[in-house]
Coordinates of N, CA and C in Angstrom, one line a residue:
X1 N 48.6 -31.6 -65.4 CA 48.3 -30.9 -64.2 C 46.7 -30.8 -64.1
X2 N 45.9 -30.9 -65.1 CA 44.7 -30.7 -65.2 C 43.5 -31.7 -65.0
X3 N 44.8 -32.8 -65.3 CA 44.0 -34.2 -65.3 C 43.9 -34.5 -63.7
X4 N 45.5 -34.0 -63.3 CA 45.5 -34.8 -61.2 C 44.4 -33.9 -60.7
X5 N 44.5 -32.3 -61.3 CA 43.6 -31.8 -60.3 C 41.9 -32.1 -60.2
X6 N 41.4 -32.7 -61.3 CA 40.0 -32.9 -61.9 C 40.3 -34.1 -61.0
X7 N 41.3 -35.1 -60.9 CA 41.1 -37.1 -60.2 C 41.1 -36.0 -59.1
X8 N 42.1 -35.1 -58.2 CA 42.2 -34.9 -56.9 C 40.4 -34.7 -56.7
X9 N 39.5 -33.6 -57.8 CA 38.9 -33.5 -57.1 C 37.2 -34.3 -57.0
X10 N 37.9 -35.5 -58.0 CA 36.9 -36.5 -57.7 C 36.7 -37.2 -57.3
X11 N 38.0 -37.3 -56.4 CA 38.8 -38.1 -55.4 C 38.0 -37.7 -53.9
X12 N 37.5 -36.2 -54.1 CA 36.9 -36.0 -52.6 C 35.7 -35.1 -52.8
X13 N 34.7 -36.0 -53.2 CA 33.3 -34.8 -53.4 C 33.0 -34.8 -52.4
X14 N 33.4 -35.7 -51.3 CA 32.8 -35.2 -49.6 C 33.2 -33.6 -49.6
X15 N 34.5 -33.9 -49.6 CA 35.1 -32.2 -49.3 C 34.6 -31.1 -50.5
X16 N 34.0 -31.4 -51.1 CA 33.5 -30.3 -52.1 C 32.2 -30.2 -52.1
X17 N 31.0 -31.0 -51.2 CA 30.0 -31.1 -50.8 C 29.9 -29.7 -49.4
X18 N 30.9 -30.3 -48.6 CA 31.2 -29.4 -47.1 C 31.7 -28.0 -47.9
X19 N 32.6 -28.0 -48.9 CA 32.9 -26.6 -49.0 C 31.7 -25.8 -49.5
X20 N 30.8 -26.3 -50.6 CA 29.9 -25.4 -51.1 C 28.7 -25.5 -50.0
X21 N 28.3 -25.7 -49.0 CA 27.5 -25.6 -48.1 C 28.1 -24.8 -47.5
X22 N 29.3 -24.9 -46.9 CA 29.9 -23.7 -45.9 C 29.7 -22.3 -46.5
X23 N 29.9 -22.2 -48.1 CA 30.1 -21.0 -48.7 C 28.5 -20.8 -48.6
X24 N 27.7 -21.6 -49.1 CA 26.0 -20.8 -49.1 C 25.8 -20.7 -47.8
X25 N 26.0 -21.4 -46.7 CA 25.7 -20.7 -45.4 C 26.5 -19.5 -44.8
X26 N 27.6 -19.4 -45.3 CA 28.3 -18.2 -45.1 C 27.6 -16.8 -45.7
X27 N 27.4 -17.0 -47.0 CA 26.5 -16.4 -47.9 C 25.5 -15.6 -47.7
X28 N 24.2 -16.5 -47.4 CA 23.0 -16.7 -46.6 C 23.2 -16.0 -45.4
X29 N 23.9 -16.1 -44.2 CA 23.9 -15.4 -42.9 C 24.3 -14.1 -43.7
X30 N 25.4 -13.6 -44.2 CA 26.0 -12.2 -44.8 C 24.6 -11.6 -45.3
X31 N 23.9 -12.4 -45.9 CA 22.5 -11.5 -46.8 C 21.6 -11.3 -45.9
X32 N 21.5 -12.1 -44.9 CA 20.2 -11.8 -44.0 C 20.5 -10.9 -42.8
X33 N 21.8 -10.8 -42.9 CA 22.8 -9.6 -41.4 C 22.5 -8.4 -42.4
X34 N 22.7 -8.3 -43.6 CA 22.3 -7.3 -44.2 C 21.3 -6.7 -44.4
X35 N 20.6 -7.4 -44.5 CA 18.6 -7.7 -44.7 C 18.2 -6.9 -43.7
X36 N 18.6 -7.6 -42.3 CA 18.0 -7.1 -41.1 C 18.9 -5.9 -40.8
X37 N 19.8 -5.6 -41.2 CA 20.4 -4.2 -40.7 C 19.4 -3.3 -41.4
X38 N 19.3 -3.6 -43.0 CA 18.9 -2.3 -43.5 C 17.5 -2.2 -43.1
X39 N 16.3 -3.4 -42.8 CA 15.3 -2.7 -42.3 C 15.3 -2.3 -40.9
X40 N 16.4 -2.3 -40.0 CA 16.4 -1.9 -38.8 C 16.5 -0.4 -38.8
X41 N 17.2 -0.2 -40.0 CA 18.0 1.4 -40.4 C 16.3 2.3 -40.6
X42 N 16.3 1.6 -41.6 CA 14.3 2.1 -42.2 C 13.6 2.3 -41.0
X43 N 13.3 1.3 -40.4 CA 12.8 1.4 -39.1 C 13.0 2.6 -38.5
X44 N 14.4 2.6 -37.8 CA 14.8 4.0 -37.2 C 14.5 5.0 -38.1
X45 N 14.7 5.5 -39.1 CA 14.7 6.2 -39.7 C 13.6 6.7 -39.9
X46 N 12.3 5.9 -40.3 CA 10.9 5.9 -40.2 C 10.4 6.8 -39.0
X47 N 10.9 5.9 -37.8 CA 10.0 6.7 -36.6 C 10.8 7.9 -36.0
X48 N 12.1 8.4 -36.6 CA 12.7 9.3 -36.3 C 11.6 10.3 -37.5
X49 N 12.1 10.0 -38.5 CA 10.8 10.8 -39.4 C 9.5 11.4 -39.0
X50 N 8.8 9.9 -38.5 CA 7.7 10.3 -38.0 C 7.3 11.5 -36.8
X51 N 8.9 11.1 -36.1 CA 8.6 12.3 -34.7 C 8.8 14.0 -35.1
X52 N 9.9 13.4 -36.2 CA 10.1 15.3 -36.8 C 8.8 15.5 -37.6
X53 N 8.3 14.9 -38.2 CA 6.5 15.2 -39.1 C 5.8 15.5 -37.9
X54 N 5.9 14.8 -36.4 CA 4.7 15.2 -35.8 C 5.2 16.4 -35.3
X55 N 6.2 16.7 -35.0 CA 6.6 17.9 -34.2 C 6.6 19.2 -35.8
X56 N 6.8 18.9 -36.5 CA 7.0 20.4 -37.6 C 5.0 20.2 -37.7
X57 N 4.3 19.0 -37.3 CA 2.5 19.4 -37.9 C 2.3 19.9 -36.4
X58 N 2.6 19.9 -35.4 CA 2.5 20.8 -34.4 C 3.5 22.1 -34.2
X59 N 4.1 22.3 -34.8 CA 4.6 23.9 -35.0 C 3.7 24.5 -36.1
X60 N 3.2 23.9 -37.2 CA 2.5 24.3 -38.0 C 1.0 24.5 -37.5
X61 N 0.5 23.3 -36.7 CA -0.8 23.8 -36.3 C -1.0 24.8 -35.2
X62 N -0.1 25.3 -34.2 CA 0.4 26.8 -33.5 C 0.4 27.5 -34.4
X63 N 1.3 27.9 -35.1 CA 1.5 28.9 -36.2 C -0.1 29.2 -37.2
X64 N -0.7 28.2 -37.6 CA -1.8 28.5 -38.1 C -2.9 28.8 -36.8
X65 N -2.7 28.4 -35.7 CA -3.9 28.6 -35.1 C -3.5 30.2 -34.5
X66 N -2.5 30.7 -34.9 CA -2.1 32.0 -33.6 C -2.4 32.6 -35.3
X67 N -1.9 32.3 -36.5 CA -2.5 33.6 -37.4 C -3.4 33.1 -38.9
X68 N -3.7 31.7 -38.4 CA -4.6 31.7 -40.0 C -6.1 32.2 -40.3
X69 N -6.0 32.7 -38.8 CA -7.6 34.1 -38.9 C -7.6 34.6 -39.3
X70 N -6.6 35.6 -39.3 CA -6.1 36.5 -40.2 C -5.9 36.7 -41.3
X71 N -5.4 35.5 -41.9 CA -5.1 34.9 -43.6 C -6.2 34.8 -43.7
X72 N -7.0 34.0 -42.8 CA -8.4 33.8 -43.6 C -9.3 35.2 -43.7
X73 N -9.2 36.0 -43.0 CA -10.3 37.5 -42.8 C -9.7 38.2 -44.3
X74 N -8.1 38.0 -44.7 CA -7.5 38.7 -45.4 C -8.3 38.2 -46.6
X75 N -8.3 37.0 -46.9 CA -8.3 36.1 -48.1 C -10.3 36.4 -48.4
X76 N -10.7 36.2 -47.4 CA -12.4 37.0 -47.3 C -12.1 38.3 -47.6
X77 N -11.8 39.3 -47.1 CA -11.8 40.4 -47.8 C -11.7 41.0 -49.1
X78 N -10.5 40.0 -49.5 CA -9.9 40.2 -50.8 C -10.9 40.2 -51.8
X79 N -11.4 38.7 -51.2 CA -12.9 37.9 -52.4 C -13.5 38.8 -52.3
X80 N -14.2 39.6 -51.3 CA -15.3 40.1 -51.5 C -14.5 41.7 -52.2

C-alpha cells in the first residue's frame, strides 16, 4: 500500500505542486486578514483611547483650573 501510494504520488507532482501553492496562498491571505484586522482593532482602539485621554485631560484641566489655587495657596501656606 505504501509503495502504490509513494508511485501514485510520483505519478503527479503537477498535482502536488498546485496543492502546496493553494495551501500557502490560502495560508498567507488567512495571516494577512488577520494582520490587518488586528491593526485595524489597535487603530480603533488607539484613537478611541486617545479621545477618552483628551476628554479625562480636559476634565482634569477644569477641575484644576476651578481649584488648584487653592491647593496651591494651601500647599504655600503649609511651607511657609
Amino acid at each position: 500500500m505504501n509503495t502504490r501510494h509513494v508511485s501514485s504520488q510520483r505519478a503527479s507532482p503537477v498535482l502536488e505542486v498546485v496543492v502546496v501553492v493553494v495551501v500557502v496562498v490560502v495560508v498567507v491571505v488567512v495571516v494577512v486578514v488577520v494582520v490587518v484586522v488586528v491593526v485595524v482593532v489597535i487603530i480603533i482602539i488607539i484613537i478611541i483611547m486617545k479621545n477618552v485621554y483628551i476628554a479625562l485631560l480636559q476634565k482634569a484641566q477644569s477641575a484644576l483650573d476651578n481649584n488648584d489655587i487653592d491647593i496651591f495657596s494651601i500647599h504655600i501656606h503649609r511651607t511657609k
